[in-house]
CSV table of C-alpha atoms and ligand atoms in Angstrom, one decimal:
chain,number,residue,atom,x,y,z
A,263,MET,CA,-7.4,47.0,-6.7
A,264,ILE,CA,-4.6,45.7,-4.5
A,265,GLU,CA,-1.6,48.0,-4.2
A,266,ALA,CA,1.6,46.3,-5.5
A,267,THR,CA,4.0,47.0,-2.6
A,268,PRO,CA,6.8,44.6,-1.5
A,269,ASP,CA,4.6,43.7,1.5
A,270,THR,CA,1.7,42.5,-0.6
A,271,ALA,CA,4.1,40.6,-2.9
A,272,ASN,CA,5.6,38.9,0.2
A,273,SER,CA,2.1,38.2,1.6
A,274,ILE,CA,1.0,36.7,-1.8
A,275,LEU,CA,4.1,34.5,-1.8
A,276,ASP,CA,3.4,33.3,1.7
A,277,HIS,CA,-0.2,32.4,0.8
A,278,LEU,CA,0.7,30.3,-2.2
A,279,THR,CA,0.1,26.6,-1.6
A,280,ARG,CA,3.1,25.7,-3.8
A,281,ALA,CA,6.6,25.8,-2.1
A,282,VAL,CA,8.7,28.6,-3.6
A,283,VAL,CA,12.5,29.0,-3.0
A,284,VAL,CA,14.6,31.8,-4.6
A,285,VAL,CA,18.4,31.2,-4.8
A,286,ASP,CA,21.2,33.4,-6.0
A,287,GLY,CA,23.8,32.5,-8.7
A,288,GLN,CA,25.7,30.4,-6.2
A,289,CYS,CA,22.6,28.5,-5.3
A,290,ARG,CA,22.3,30.1,-1.8
A,291,VAL,CA,18.8,30.5,-0.4
A,292,GLN,CA,17.6,34.1,-0.6
A,293,ARG,CA,13.9,33.7,0.0
A,294,LEU,CA,11.6,30.9,1.2
A,295,ASN,CA,7.8,31.1,1.4
A,296,SER,CA,5.7,29.5,4.1
A,297,ALA,CA,4.8,26.5,2.0
A,298,ALA,CA,8.5,25.8,1.4
A,299,GLU,CA,9.2,26.2,5.1
A,300,SER,CA,6.7,23.6,5.9
A,301,LEU,CA,7.6,21.2,3.0
A,302,PHE,CA,11.3,21.3,3.9
A,303,GLN,CA,10.7,21.7,7.6
A,304,VAL,CA,13.2,24.6,7.9
A,305,SER,CA,12.8,28.2,8.9
A,306,THR,CA,13.8,31.2,6.7
A,307,ARG,CA,16.3,32.1,9.4
A,308,GLN,CA,18.0,28.7,9.3
A,309,ALA,CA,18.0,28.6,5.5
A,310,MET,CA,19.0,32.1,4.6
A,311,ASN,CA,22.3,32.3,2.6
A,312,GLU,CA,22.9,28.6,3.1
A,313,SER,CA,23.7,26.5,0.1
A,314,LEU,CA,20.5,24.7,-1.1
A,315,MET,CA,22.3,21.5,-1.8
A,316,GLN,CA,23.9,21.4,1.7
A,317,LEU,CA,20.6,22.0,3.3
A,318,PHE,CA,18.8,19.3,1.3
A,319,PRO,CA,21.3,16.9,-0.2
A,320,GLY,CA,18.4,15.1,-1.8
A,321,LEU,CA,18.1,18.0,-4.2
A,322,THR,CA,21.5,17.3,-5.8
A,323,VAL,CA,19.6,15.6,-8.7
A,324,LEU,CA,18.7,19.2,-9.7
A,325,ASP,CA,22.4,20.3,-10.0
A,326,GLU,CA,22.5,19.9,-13.7
A,327,ALA,CA,19.2,21.6,-14.4
A,328,ILE,CA,20.1,24.5,-12.1
A,329,GLY,CA,23.5,24.9,-13.9
A,330,GLN,CA,21.9,24.9,-17.3
A,331,ALA,CA,19.1,27.3,-16.2
A,332,LEU,CA,21.8,29.8,-14.9
A,333,GLU,CA,24.0,29.4,-18.0
A,334,GLN,CA,21.4,29.4,-20.7
A,335,GLY,CA,18.6,31.4,-19.0
A,336,ALA,CA,16.1,28.7,-19.9
A,337,SER,CA,13.4,27.2,-17.7
A,338,TYR,CA,13.4,23.6,-16.6
A,339,THR,CA,10.9,21.2,-15.0
A,340,GLU,CA,12.0,18.0,-13.3
A,341,ARG,CA,9.4,15.5,-12.3
A,342,GLU,CA,9.0,13.0,-9.5
A,343,ILE,CA,12.2,13.9,-7.6
A,344,ARG,CA,12.5,11.9,-4.3
A,345,VAL,CA,14.0,14.1,-1.6
A,346,VAL,CA,15.3,12.5,1.5
A,347,MET,CA,14.4,14.9,4.3
A,348,GLY,CA,15.5,12.9,7.3
A,349,ALA,CA,15.8,9.3,8.7
A,350,ASP,CA,12.1,8.5,8.2
A,351,ARG,CA,10.8,11.2,5.8
A,352,THR,CA,11.0,11.2,2.0
A,353,VAL,CA,8.9,13.4,-0.1
A,354,THR,CA,8.3,13.2,-3.9
A,355,VAL,CA,8.1,16.6,-5.7
A,356,ASP,CA,7.9,18.1,-9.1
A,357,CYS,CA,10.2,21.1,-9.5
A,358,ALA,CA,10.0,24.0,-11.9
A,359,ILE,CA,13.1,26.1,-12.3
A,360,THR,CA,12.8,29.7,-13.7
A,361,PRO,CA,15.8,32.0,-14.2
A,362,MET,CA,15.4,35.6,-12.9
A,363,GLN,CA,17.5,38.7,-13.0
A,364,GLY,CA,20.3,38.8,-10.6
A,365,PRO,CA,21.3,36.2,-11.6
A,366,ALA,CA,18.9,34.3,-9.5
A,367,LEU,CA,16.6,31.3,-9.8
A,368,LEU,CA,13.0,30.8,-8.8
A,369,LEU,CA,12.3,27.2,-7.8
A,370,GLU,CA,8.7,26.0,-7.4
A,371,PHE,CA,8.1,22.7,-5.7
A,372,GLU,CA,4.8,20.7,-5.7
A,373,GLN,CA,4.6,17.7,-3.5
A,374,ILE,CA,3.0,14.9,-5.4
A,375,ASP,CA,3.2,11.9,-3.0
A,376,ARG,CA,-0.5,12.2,-2.4
A,377,HIS,CA,-1.4,12.3,-6.1
A,378,LEU,CA,0.7,9.3,-6.8
A,379,ARG,CA,-0.7,7.4,-3.8
A,380,ILE,CA,-4.3,8.2,-4.7
A,381,SER,CA,-4.0,7.2,-8.3
A,382,ARG,CA,-2.2,3.9,-7.3
A,383,GLU,CA,-4.9,3.3,-4.7
A,384,ASN,CA,-7.8,3.9,-7.1
A,385,ARG,CA,-6.2,1.5,-9.5
A,386,LEU,CA,-5.9,-1.2,-6.8
A,387,ILE,CA,-9.6,-0.8,-5.8
A,388,ALA,CA,-10.8,-0.8,-9.4
A,389,GLN,CA,-8.6,-3.8,-10.1
A,390,ASN,CA,-10.1,-5.7,-7.2
A,391,GLN,CA,-13.7,-4.9,-8.2
A,392,ALA,CA,-13.2,-5.9,-11.8
A,393,ILE,CA,-11.6,-9.2,-10.7
A,394,ARG,CA,-14.4,-10.0,-8.3
A,395,GLU,CA,-17.1,-9.4,-11.0
A,396,LEU,CA,-15.3,-11.6,-13.4
A,397,ILE,CA,-14.8,-14.4,-10.9
A,398,ARG,CA,-18.4,-14.3,-9.7
A,399,GLY,CA,-19.6,-14.8,-13.3
A,400,LEU,CA,-17.2,-17.5,-14.0
A,401,ALA,CA,-17.7,-19.3,-10.7
A,402,HIS,CA,-21.4,-19.5,-11.4
A,403,GLU,CA,-20.8,-21.0,-14.8
A,404,ILE,CA,-18.4,-23.6,-13.4
A,405,LYS,CA,-20.3,-24.5,-10.3
A,406,ASN,CA,-23.6,-25.4,-11.9
A,407,PRO,CA,-22.4,-28.0,-14.4
A,408,LEU,CA,-19.9,-29.2,-11.9
A,409,GLY,CA,-22.7,-30.1,-9.5
A,410,GLY,CA,-24.4,-32.0,-12.3
A,411,LEU,CA,-21.2,-33.9,-13.2
A,412,ARG,CA,-20.6,-34.8,-9.6
A,413,GLY,CA,-24.2,-36.0,-9.0
A,414,ALA,CA,-24.1,-38.1,-12.2
A,415,ALA,CA,-20.8,-39.7,-11.2
A,416,GLN,CA,-22.3,-40.6,-7.8
A,417,LEU,CA,-25.3,-42.2,-9.4
A,418,LEU,CA,-23.0,-44.1,-11.8
A,419,GLU,CA,-20.9,-45.2,-8.9
A,420,SER,CA,-23.9,-46.7,-7.1
A,421,GLU,CA,-24.7,-48.7,-10.2
A,422,LEU,CA,-21.3,-50.1,-10.8
A,423,GLU,CA,-20.5,-53.5,-9.4
A,424,ASN,CA,-16.9,-53.7,-10.4
A,425,ALA,CA,-14.5,-52.0,-7.8
A,426,ASP,CA,-12.0,-51.2,-10.5
A,427,GLN,CA,-14.5,-49.1,-12.4
A,428,ARG,CA,-15.6,-47.4,-9.2
A,429,GLU,CA,-12.0,-46.1,-9.0
A,430,TYR,CA,-12.8,-44.0,-12.1
A,431,THR,CA,-16.0,-42.5,-10.7
A,432,GLY,CA,-14.1,-41.8,-7.5
A,433,ILE,CA,-11.6,-39.7,-9.5
A,434,ILE,CA,-14.4,-37.7,-11.1
A,435,ILE,CA,-15.9,-37.0,-7.7
A,436,SER,CA,-12.7,-36.0,-6.0
A,437,GLU,CA,-11.5,-33.8,-8.9
A,438,ALA,CA,-15.0,-32.2,-8.9
A,439,ASP,CA,-14.6,-31.5,-5.2
A,440,ARG,CA,-11.1,-30.0,-5.7
A,441,LEU,CA,-12.4,-27.7,-8.4
A,442,ARG,CA,-15.3,-26.6,-6.3
A,443,ALA,CA,-13.0,-25.9,-3.4
A,444,LEU,CA,-10.8,-23.8,-5.7
A,445,VAL,CA,-13.7,-21.9,-7.1
A,446,ASN,CA,-15.0,-21.2,-3.6
A,447,GLY,CA,-11.6,-20.1,-2.6
A,448,LEU,CA,-11.5,-17.7,-5.5
A,449,LEU,CA,-14.9,-16.3,-4.6
A,450,GLY,CA,-13.5,-15.4,-1.2
A,451,PRO,CA,-15.5,-15.0,1.9
A,452,ASP,CA,-19.1,-14.4,1.4
A,453,VAL,CA,-20.2,-13.4,4.8
A,454,ARG,CA,-21.8,-10.1,6.0
A,455,LEU,CA,-19.3,-8.8,8.3
A,456,GLU,CA,-20.3,-8.7,12.0
A,457,ARG,CA,-18.2,-5.8,13.2
A,458,GLN,CA,-17.5,-5.4,16.8
A,459,PRO,CA,-15.1,-3.2,18.7
A,460,THR,CA,-11.9,-5.2,18.2
A,461,ASN,CA,-8.4,-4.8,19.8
A,462,LEU,CA,-6.0,-4.8,16.9
A,463,HIS,CA,-3.1,-6.0,19.0
A,464,GLU,CA,-5.1,-9.1,20.1
A,465,VAL,CA,-5.7,-9.9,16.5
A,466,LEU,CA,-2.0,-9.4,15.7
A,467,GLU,CA,-0.9,-11.5,18.7
A,468,ARG,CA,-3.1,-14.4,17.4
A,469,VAL,CA,-1.5,-14.1,14.0
A,470,ARG,CA,1.9,-14.0,15.5
A,471,HIS,CA,1.3,-17.1,17.6
A,472,LEU,CA,0.0,-19.0,14.6
A,473,ALA,CA,3.0,-17.9,12.5
A,474,ILE,CA,5.5,-18.9,15.2
A,475,ALA,CA,4.0,-22.4,15.2
A,476,GLU,CA,4.8,-22.7,11.5
A,477,ALA,CA,8.1,-20.8,11.4
A,478,PRO,CA,11.5,-22.5,11.4
A,479,SER,CA,13.8,-21.7,14.4
A,480,GLY,CA,16.0,-19.3,12.4
A,481,LEU,CA,13.1,-16.9,11.9
A,482,SER,CA,12.1,-14.2,14.3
A,483,ILE,CA,9.0,-12.1,14.5
A,484,VAL,CA,9.5,-8.7,16.0
A,485,ARG,CA,6.7,-6.5,17.4
A,486,ASP,CA,6.6,-2.8,17.3
A,487,TYR,CA,3.1,-1.8,18.5
A,488,ASP,CA,1.7,1.6,19.2
A,489,PRO,CA,-0.3,0.9,22.4
A,490,SER,CA,-2.4,4.0,21.9
A,491,ILE,CA,-4.5,2.6,19.0
A,492,PRO,CA,-8.1,2.6,20.0
A,493,LEU,CA,-10.5,-0.4,19.4
A,494,LEU,CA,-11.5,-0.7,15.8
A,495,PRO,CA,-14.8,-1.8,14.3
A,496,ALA,CA,-13.9,-5.1,12.8
A,497,ALA,CA,-14.7,-8.8,12.3
A,498,GLY,CA,-11.8,-10.2,14.2
A,499,ASP,CA,-11.7,-13.6,12.5
A,500,GLN,CA,-11.7,-12.0,9.0
A,501,LEU,CA,-8.8,-9.6,10.0
A,502,ILE,CA,-6.9,-12.6,11.4
A,503,GLN,CA,-7.3,-14.4,8.1
A,504,ALA,CA,-6.2,-11.3,6.1
A,505,LEU,CA,-3.1,-10.6,8.2
A,506,LEU,CA,-2.2,-14.3,8.4
A,507,ASN,CA,-2.1,-14.4,4.6
A,508,LEU,CA,0.4,-11.6,4.6
A,509,VAL,CA,2.5,-13.1,7.4
A,510,ARG,CA,2.5,-16.5,5.7
A,511,ASN,CA,3.7,-15.0,2.5
A,512,ALA,CA,6.6,-13.4,4.4
A,513,LEU,CA,7.4,-16.7,6.1
A,514,GLN,CA,7.4,-18.5,2.7
A,515,ALA,CA,9.6,-15.8,1.1
A,516,LEU,CA,12.1,-15.9,4.0
A,517,GLY,CA,12.7,-19.7,4.1
A,518,ASP,CA,14.8,-20.7,7.0
A,519,ASN,CA,16.2,-17.3,8.1
A,520,GLY,CA,15.1,-13.8,8.5
A,521,THR,CA,13.0,-11.3,10.4
A,522,ILE,CA,9.4,-10.4,10.1
A,523,THR,CA,8.3,-7.1,11.8
A,524,LEU,CA,4.7,-6.4,12.7
A,525,GLN,CA,4.4,-2.6,13.2
A,526,THR,CA,1.3,-0.6,14.1
A,527,ARG,CA,0.8,3.2,14.0
A,528,THR,CA,-2.1,5.6,13.8
A,529,GLN,CA,-2.4,8.4,11.2
A,530,ARG,CA,-4.7,11.4,11.4
A,531,ARG,CA,-6.8,12.7,8.6
A,532,PHE,CA,-6.2,10.1,6.0
A,533,THR,CA,-8.0,9.3,2.7
A,534,ILE,CA,-8.8,5.8,1.7
A,535,ALA,CA,-10.8,5.2,-1.5
A,536,GLU,CA,-11.7,8.9,-1.6
A,537,THR,CA,-13.2,8.8,1.9
A,538,GLN,CA,-11.5,11.1,4.4
A,539,HIS,CA,-11.1,9.5,7.8
A,540,ARG,CA,-10.3,11.3,11.0
A,541,LEU,CA,-8.1,8.5,12.2
A,542,VAL,CA,-6.8,5.3,10.6
A,543,ALA,CA,-4.7,2.4,11.8
A,544,ARG,CA,-1.6,1.5,9.8
A,545,ILE,CA,-0.3,-2.1,10.1
A,546,ASP,CA,3.0,-2.9,8.4
A,547,VAL,CA,4.0,-6.5,7.8
A,548,LYS,CA,7.7,-6.2,6.9
A,549,ASP,CA,10.2,-8.8,6.0
A,550,ASP,CA,13.9,-8.8,5.0
A,551,GLY,CA,13.6,-11.5,2.4
A,552,PRO,CA,14.4,-11.5,-1.3
A,553,GLY,CA,11.4,-9.3,-2.3
A,554,ILE,CA,8.6,-9.8,-4.8
A,555,PRO,CA,9.9,-10.7,-8.3
A,556,ALA,CA,9.8,-7.5,-10.4
A,557,ALA,CA,7.7,-9.2,-13.1
A,558,LEU,CA,5.0,-10.0,-10.5
A,559,GLN,CA,4.9,-6.7,-8.6
A,560,ASP,CA,2.0,-5.1,-10.4
A,561,GLN,CA,0.0,-8.2,-10.5
A,562,ILE,CA,0.2,-9.9,-7.1
A,563,PHE,CA,-3.3,-8.8,-6.1
A,564,TYR,CA,-4.8,-10.7,-9.1
A,565,PRO,CA,-6.0,-14.2,-8.3
A,566,MET,CA,-3.9,-17.1,-9.5
A,567,VAL,CA,-0.8,-15.0,-9.7
A,568,THR,CA,1.9,-16.8,-7.8
A,569,GLY,CA,5.7,-17.0,-7.7
A,570,ARG,CA,5.7,-20.2,-5.7
A,571,ALA,CA,5.6,-23.7,-7.1
A,572,GLN,CA,3.0,-24.8,-4.5
A,573,GLY,CA,1.2,-21.5,-4.5
A,574,SER,CA,-2.4,-21.0,-5.7
A,575,GLY,CA,-2.2,-17.2,-5.8
A,576,ILE,CA,-5.4,-16.5,-3.9
A,577,GLY,CA,-4.0,-15.4,-0.5
A,578,LEU,CA,-3.5,-11.8,-1.4
A,579,PRO,CA,-6.7,-11.2,-3.4
A,580,ILE,CA,-8.6,-12.7,-0.4
A,581,ALA,CA,-6.7,-10.5,2.1
A,582,GLN,CA,-7.4,-7.4,-0.1
A,583,THR,CA,-11.1,-8.2,-0.3
A,584,LEU,CA,-11.4,-8.7,3.5
A,585,VAL,CA,-9.6,-5.4,4.2
A,586,ASN,CA,-11.7,-3.6,1.5
A,587,GLN,CA,-14.9,-4.9,3.3
A,588,HIS,CA,-13.6,-3.0,6.4
A,589,GLY,CA,-13.3,0.2,4.4
A,590,GLY,CA,-9.6,-0.3,4.3
A,591,LEU,CA,-6.8,-1.0,1.7
A,592,ILE,CA,-3.6,-3.1,1.4
A,593,GLU,CA,-0.7,-1.6,-0.4
A,594,CYS,CA,2.7,-3.1,-1.0
A,595,SER,CA,6.2,-1.9,-1.7
A,596,SER,CA,9.1,-4.3,-2.3
A,597,GLU,CA,12.8,-4.4,-3.0
A,598,PRO,CA,15.3,-7.1,-2.1
A,599,GLY,CA,15.8,-7.0,1.6
A,600,CYS,CA,12.7,-5.0,2.4
A,601,THR,CA,9.1,-6.0,1.5
A,602,VAL,CA,6.3,-4.1,3.2
A,603,PHE,CA,2.6,-4.9,3.0
A,604,THR,CA,0.7,-1.9,4.6
A,605,VAL,CA,-2.8,-2.4,5.8
A,606,TRP,CA,-4.9,0.8,6.3
A,607,LEU,CA,-8.0,0.4,8.4
A,608,PRO,CA,-10.4,3.3,9.4
A,609,LEU,CA,-10.8,3.6,13.1
A,610,GLU,CA,-14.2,5.4,13.3
A,611,MET,CA,-16.9,3.2,14.9
A,612,ASP,CA,-19.7,4.8,12.9
A,613,ASN,CA,-18.0,4.3,9.5
A,614,ASP,CA,-19.6,1.7,7.3
B,1011,LIG,N1,6.5,-11.0,1.5
B,1011,LIG,C1,6.7,-11.5,0.2
B,1011,LIG,N2,8.0,-11.5,-0.3
B,1011,LIG,C2,8.2,-12.0,-1.6
B,1011,LIG,N3,7.2,-12.3,-2.4
B,1011,LIG,C3,5.9,-12.2,-2.0
B,1011,LIG,C4,5.6,-11.8,-0.7
B,1011,LIG,N4,4.3,-11.8,-0.5
B,1011,LIG,C5,3.8,-12.2,-1.7
B,1011,LIG,N5,4.8,-12.5,-2.6
B,1011,LIG,C6,4.6,-13.0,-4.0
B,1011,LIG,O1,3.3,-12.8,-4.3
B,1011,LIG,C7,2.7,-14.0,-4.8
B,1011,LIG,C8,1.2,-14.0,-4.6
B,1011,LIG,O2,0.9,-14.2,-3.2
B,1011,LIG,P1,-0.5,-14.9,-2.8
B,1011,LIG,O3,-0.5,-14.9,-1.3
B,1011,LIG,O4,-1.6,-14.2,-3.5
B,1011,LIG,O5,-0.4,-16.3,-3.4
B,1011,LIG,P2,0.5,-17.5,-3.0
B,1011,LIG,O6,1.2,-17.3,-1.6
B,1011,LIG,O7,1.4,-17.8,-4.1
B,1011,LIG,O8,-0.5,-18.7,-2.8
B,1011,LIG,P3,-1.6,-18.9,-1.6
B,1011,LIG,O9,-1.5,-17.8,-0.7
B,1011,LIG,O10,-2.9,-18.9,-2.4
B,1011,LIG,O11,-1.2,-20.2,-1.0
B,1011,LIG,C9,3.5,-15.1,-4.1
B,1011,LIG,O12,3.5,-16.3,-4.8
B,1011,LIG,C10,4.9,-14.5,-4.1
B,1011,LIG,O13,5.6,-14.7,-5.3
B,1012,LIG,MG1,0.0,-16.6,0.0
């Protein structure tokens, strides 16, 4: 039996994985457990007696719920609150507010970024697998009869004496070829990857040079590379193709003016598709163009989904497949003025 002293209560509070903050009736911080210190990156000494909202302006969305909890003595739960913690850190939390005697309030925060990311990620991977199965089946059904049609048209062509009639068989043959190329494109690359230690920045520089050759003069491509990234086990050509598809999309979205940023970073202990990696590379392809149309945002990794008149909609599914074959994942976030495609790639050489 553990003795219920104030010390044990404090120790239990500090061992909770959930962040706990106690505020008084004026919403001034009275207690902060260790999880809250690390979530909000503030020490108890810094936060003590300070107004919660002044410390974390991102929590002002809780104002109303806190007011009501104090007035009515009722508990509230707010979900998916995005709290801006600093220039480059935003966390998403669920918050439960419970009134206590005093008056005081107990606020419990649970960081949910990770849950959100993992469920979105699993959806992307499952989506990609389902699509590939469907296409493989369909491609098989199309390619066989197509081969027969093309062969018969060729035979017919050799029998025809009239050049005008040969024009028709020519159309059958060239349309059959176009359809075959489309189906092959949809099937994506069918090569066993030959992975070798690859310098990510050499890959990106190739992509950048190819893109510069296609880009109008009002467009700039900015580099922000982390030089400490080690070699990664990859098939360089496949990675070039995947990244070039992302950069081309950005070029097409920007038109004549704008900036594309290629950024690389590493991240320790990161989970992709339920596999924990010691170290992964993160490559961001950012552009300041109009963004992905809202109606397309959830579907862009499906084949044949395109927002462009000349688009065939296979660039992104192919890029996703290539990156998946490296044990990685492509994610996307987009709003007008800022579209980011993030490529995660595991960096362990022994990972297959
Ligand atoms: N950076 C971006 N900014 C705005 N929209 C984008 C961006 N990247 C992709 N999209 C949207 O996603 C759609 C699908 O892209 P995807 O690369 O799969 O096909 P596509 O570019 O239309 O055709 P393809 O790549 O086969 O030539 C695009 O048509 C475009 O509407
Ligand atoms: Mg494309």
